[in-house]
Structures are given as structure tokens and as C-alpha cells.
Amino acid sequence: MLDQQREVYKEEARELLSELEDSLLELEESPEDSELVAKVFRAMHTIKGSGAMFGFDDIAAFTHEVETVFDLVRNGEISVTKKLISLSLEARDHIRSLLEGNDIDLTKGAALVKSFQALVPSKTPAVEETPRTLPAENLSANSEAAATYRIRLHLVENIIFTGTRPDALLRELSELGACKVVAHTHEVPLLADINPENCYTHWDIVLTSTRGVNSIKDVFIFVEDDAELKIDLIDDGLSSDDELDYKRIGEILLDRGDISKEELEAILSQNKPIGQKLIDAKKVPQEKIDAALNEQEMVRAARQQRQAQDSASSVRVPAERLDLLVNMVGELVTVQARLSQAAASRDDSDLMAIAEEVERLTGELRDNSLNMRMLPIGTTFSKFKRLVRDLSGELGKKIELKTVGAETEIDKTVIEKLNDPLVHLIRNSLDHGIEMPEVRRQAGKPETGTVLLSAAHSGDSVEITIEDDGKGLDREAILAKGIEKGLISADAHLSDDEVFNLIFAAGFSTAKVVTGVSGRGVGMDVVKRAIEALRGSIAIDSRAGKGSVITIRIPLTLAIIESLLVSIDGDAYALPLSIIEECVELTAMDITNAHGRNLINVRGQIVPYISLREEFGIFDAPPTIQQVVITHHNHIRVGFVVDQVIGQHQSVIKTLGRMCKDVQCVSGATILGDGNVALILDSNQLAKKAEQMAE
Amino acid sequence: MLTIEQEARAPGSLLLKLRGDADVTGTTQLREALLTGLNEQNELLIDCSQTTSFDFFAIQLLCSAHRSAVVGGKKIRLVAGDLPTLKQAIRATGFARQNGCSLCPDDDDCLWCIN
């Protein structure tokens, strides 16, 4: 059981560490943001507390040092500096290695502990710190329901003689939770009459806290006899009703005794906001309206948060189980296709109705199970912030990473496989794209370069772009290198796109110096292959002096695709529907008119096509009228000639297995309703062939 | 400890520079300065840029001074009133407000209308 709990802790700690990294990087940008400081503190606190609870004493002891420093930051005793962020990020990495049990560097850990201790005023680093086992902290306080209280406080005028400072009481109260305070000042005398050491103010406070009413009473324990204190529970934090709304202002004031029922009814008959009416009628002063508004706002906020927490409740499921579920749904989709086909052939209306119902349910089940594997791509994006921060320091450049569309969801497997190519592309942008600060200044650009990483849904694909405002690709250097490497002939006339695409060739690199970051020339071809393995495509655009844009398009999921079934010589093939624009007929006359070139005129536009019969070595006579499936591929239109278009199909993708891994132009297979196998055509490879043919 | 420096400005206007901690120990002295200033001038400017802290009694006294100014048809304004220490203190003690009080309904004139 403990092993299971430890595994759960590890899972949670990984998530917290990932959030912690994000928060630290954000904090570096906005060091004054107290909410971020609190977030960092809470993450450290939870990692430490739960770590001690589940026997990760080394993590608990180490994290304690970091937490101590952030406690001081939280209290305004230490300010957030770049050094603190760098140390904290290193500490985060160290906690991660302690958690995973990999690459643990104890010397580094000890050095970090000393560095954190040195940040604590009046605490000099201990020569040798024996690891302490910390008591498992009471984490349940956080999980307790946060109740909201209305507190009305009148202190005696000469409260100062009891040694009590009103601000100290209010501060202590605010430490119990979110707190809004309104001071009522209408009894404060004018200067001529005031005794400045007396307290003439009284307060309305609304407090949301998990600590219970006794903690509130404890704050006032020493002024019990010198204060009028009224504490009302106005939201217990437990009610599970969906009612988000709280009382109206009039009701709150009535509840507080600030107005009588009769007065309220009389005022309500006028057509103005209640608060304004009451102030106009001099029934209630502005402060009391403010206090009531605070109460309304705090209770609504507490209820909203509770509802958000309720709806965010989740069950942790191992990824393998989800994969298994998706595989089974895939099988079900195949069986359902068979059922639909069998029902259609039997001409049995009852069976048809059942088949249609099963089809509808299977569709919903498929969508839902695929959705379960969808994760926001932001989880990957946030890792890059750290990468950019560290690398820009290493390269001596000033670079900011901006991200857009982090909430875009994509299949978990795709995200995992996308990580390495994206790391490589971002590294390239940092190393080759963005110039050194002085070069940028001379070019009239801001010293800080920007890399924009964005993601957006586009049909059943996701488009990811990496855009930098650096120097752009050097056309001439690429061309020269291409000639040197024998990739193109010296007299070739290439368009910009064609030149830029040379960088995807194996072993291509124009970097004059091989750096640890990039420039070994073993990257872009690998990136392209990785993207294509995900059935995606990659395109590059660049303008000298302005920067480059790399666009990656990848399917949302690798499990099931919508495809168009076509037949060639009696066999079925599937083409991804997302790339298909239209289907047009190809007659013998069209072929004759093209004078032996594989080109077709589609409403005045010439589109190159590739005959799949020829491609697959089928030399029987084709039907008199063939079909051209027109697809788009990186803004280029390419047609594929097939015998017949069968129709739309949901293809559960099956890999071809190791034996067929070198087969080109086919990316997988799918099982049809009649049990036959259809090959899924690799549109990228086919399009590449068509491009070469067009040349 | 609080020290108060006076600096004549335009005719009828006086600047009071508060240095150090504005707390209960300095409120008698502050009250005198405020009272004299308001009696003798039409406008009182309070410079808090050198004030290191404010406690409840200091803030309550400034509130009283402001109320007195409004009643007497005079002006009182905080100079460098957007200091974080002051903002933090008026929020913590509950003086921060969205709208002016019954004596001073004009939000722009209120000392405590902060964002």
C-alpha cells in the first residue's frame, strides 16, 4: 500500500515541480507578484509535507530550506532576484533528481542548501547539516472547507492603553485567509477635537478561511473585554448546491442590521441601484455599502472557487489503460463497420436500425476516448521557457519566448513525440536565428530577440509555428553549401522555398562553428523525419534580416483518422481526408490533351498528378474514366489518380510492422468493414514524388 | 521616529514633509502640525515620500485632517501618495475605498480612493 502511495506522491510531485518551474519563470518576469510567490511557497510546502509523510525524507529536508526562503519572500523580508530564481530552478532540478533517484549530485545539493541558508538573514550556513526528518505537516488544513465569516469589530477608544494596536489585530486576522476590511470613519472627530491616540474607527471584515471560528476568536483573545465583537458565519463552504449567487445588497444590509425592513422596501420602489438609492436617501453611509459589497463579492468568489474545484476533480488513470481503451475502441469501430455493411446487405430494417444506433454510439465512444488522451500542448511549451532562459544565458543573447495557444489540445502520444523536434527547432532559432544584442542594436532592432511559439487547431490537425525575429536564413550560404554538398547543380535556379528546403537534407549545416547548442548538421533532416513519422509536414519561410517562420502541421491523433477510401485495380486504399480538396474526373481526352505530361486543368489551374496505378506497378488497362483526388501539401496542390472513389471511412490505424518498415508511400493500414485490409497512403511521400515529377 | 518639515509653497499652500515612522508616538506632533497648517493655509500638501511606515493611528489622524479640511472648505492632498507602504497600510487598516465618504463625496478629493 505504501508503495502505491509513494507512487501517487511521485506523480503529484512531478506535476508540482512542473508547475513550480512555470511559476518561477513567471516570477522572474513579475517579481512583485505576491500570488506567484504564494504559489511557489505552496508548491514547496506540499512537496515537503507530503514528502515527509511518504518517507521521502531527503526531499523534505532539502525542500525545507527552499521553503524557508520563500516564506521570507512571502513576508516581504527578502525580495525576488534573478539569483534567487536561478537557485530555485536548480533546487527544483535537484528535487526532481531526488524524486526519480537518477543523477543525484549530493555535493550540488549541499551547495544549494548553503546558498539558500545564506539568503536567510541572521542565519549563516551550517558547516555540515545533518538531514532532518521533518514531521509530516498537517496538510489537511488546506483540504478543509473554506468558510466565510462576517466580523464586526468595535474597539474601545482607549484601546492603546491595553497595549493592543488595531493594525496588529487586523494583520493577524488577514493571516487566516482572504480578507477584506472596511473601516467606518464617520465617528472620527475633526482635528480640533481628536485625541490622536484614541481609536474612533470600527470595522466590517469579511474573511474566508479554512481555520475555523475559534482561530478568529483567538485573534481577539486579549481584547475580549475591550471590544465588541460579532462573528457571523455567512457561507459554510460545504453547501454543494449549484447556487453561485449570494444575497442581494439590500438583504445583506438588513441582515447586518444596517437598515430596517420598512426602509428597504421604501427604497426599493425607486428605480436606481439599491446602494446608490440608500446613499442618496442618507439611510446608509458609503462605508456600509462597501462592506456589504465586499461580503457579496467574497462569498461569490468562495462559491465560484468551490464549484471550479468540484468540477476540476479528476481520477488519475495510468496512460497504458487509456491506450488500451483506445485500441479496443479502434477494434470496436472496425467491427461496427462490418456490422453496418452486413446489415445493409441483408436489407433488414430492424437490423439496419440497430446498426445505425451502434454506429452513433461507437462514434461518440470513439470521440470521448480519444478526447481522454488529449492534453494541452502548454505542458510542452512550459518546458521551453526554461530551455530559452538557460540557453540565452549560455549564448550571451537576450531572448524572450512568447507562447500562444498553450491550451490547444493534442493527443498525448503526439505531444511526447513532438518534444524533441521542437527542442531542436527552438535551439536552432536561438543559436542561428537571433543575433547578439549589439548586432541587433546596430540593425535597429530591440536588443531582446523574440521567439514566438504558437499552436492552433486547424481542422483535424494542429498547426505549430516557431517564429523568430532574428537574421533569417542566409539564402546565398545555403545555396553555396547545397552546391558544395552536391545536393544541387551549380547552375540550378531555385526559388526561395526550394533553397530553404535544402536545410532539411541529411548532413546539411551552414554553421561555421560547431556549438554545443546546434550546428552539427544532424538536426533538420531528423526533425523532418520525426514530423513526417507523425504524419505531419514541416515548412519554412524566411526573410533576410526579419526572421524565420517554421510551420509544423500534425494530426490531432495517431489512432484514428477520417479518410477517403479509393480503389485501384480492385484493392482499397485510404487517403487522409484532411489533405483532400476535391475529386475530379480524368478522361482519356484529358490525358491526350496533356501531351504525355501528368498535368490536369482544374478550372483554369494546372495541377500536377501522379498515377497510383503506375506508382504501384499495375500495368492493366485503367478504366475509361478515372478519378483524380486533388490534395494540398504545404500550399502545393497535387492530384492522385485512382480508379474509383469509394467514400469516407473512419480508419483505425494499424502499423505495418517491422517487416514493412522500409516500404515507401504507405504509412499504415486499416481494416475495412468486409474484413479486407486497406493501405493508408503516405501523402507526404507521394506529394514529394509528384513535385519531383513536375520538375 | 517621525520628523516633520514645513515648506512654504505658493501663497496659501504649505508642504509638510513626513520623515521616518508615522505611528502613534508621533501623532500628537503630527496633529499640531496639521491643525496649524489648516488654520493658517488654504491648502496642505503632505509629502510621504520619506515616510518609512504608517500605523492605524497615523492614518486615522490623516483622515480626521481631511474631514476637517472638507468642513472648513480647505484642501489637503497627499504628495507621492501612491507609495506601496502607504497603499499597503490603508488597505490593511480598511481605509482604502472606491468612493468618497459622506463628508467628501467627490472621489478625486478623497485621500483613500486608491486603485
XYZ file of C-alpha atoms in Angstrom, chain A residues 159-160 165-167 170 181-183 185-201 203 286-287 290, chain B residues 23-24 27-28 31 34-35 38 54-57 60-61 63-65 67-68 71 91-95 97-101:
60
model
C -7.525 50.527 23.319
C -3.906 51.705 23.120
C -2.607 48.012 18.173
C -5.666 47.750 15.925
C -3.478 47.205 12.834
C -6.233 43.212 11.514
C -11.602 45.165 5.616
C -13.735 48.302 5.582
C -13.053 50.977 8.182
C -14.731 56.584 9.817
C -17.865 58.652 10.386
C -17.177 58.802 14.127
C -13.632 60.118 13.653
C -13.668 63.650 15.183
C -12.301 66.710 13.457
C -8.701 67.710 14.186
C -9.676 70.241 16.862
C -11.458 67.556 18.904
C -9.486 64.404 18.233
C -7.271 62.664 20.709
C -4.880 61.126 18.186
C -4.103 58.187 20.462
C -7.751 57.127 20.643
C -9.459 54.717 18.304
C -12.662 56.142 16.794
C -12.842 53.737 13.894
C -14.590 47.774 11.126
C -20.933 54.649 1.765
C -18.691 52.533 4.031
C -18.754 48.993 0.586
C 2.999 55.892 14.205
C 1.107 56.544 17.421
C 0.566 61.589 16.250
C 0.427 64.429 18.843
C -1.879 66.684 14.865
C -1.847 69.572 10.644
C -4.067 71.783 12.801
C -5.045 74.036 8.115
C 2.258 54.205 8.750
C 0.241 52.750 11.575
C -3.507 52.877 12.146
C -3.344 55.985 14.383
C -6.878 57.827 11.316
C -5.315 61.240 12.049
C -8.465 61.014 7.865
C -9.504 63.438 10.611
C -7.363 66.173 8.993
C -12.517 65.662 7.183
C -11.573 68.921 8.934
C -15.656 71.004 6.605
C -5.631 48.582 2.585
C -4.693 46.644 5.732
C -6.487 49.056 8.043
C -9.593 49.159 5.835
C -9.353 52.844 4.904
C -12.173 52.856 -0.627
C -13.723 53.072 -4.040
C -15.843 56.136 -3.349
C -15.503 59.199 -1.158
C -17.219 59.322 2.252
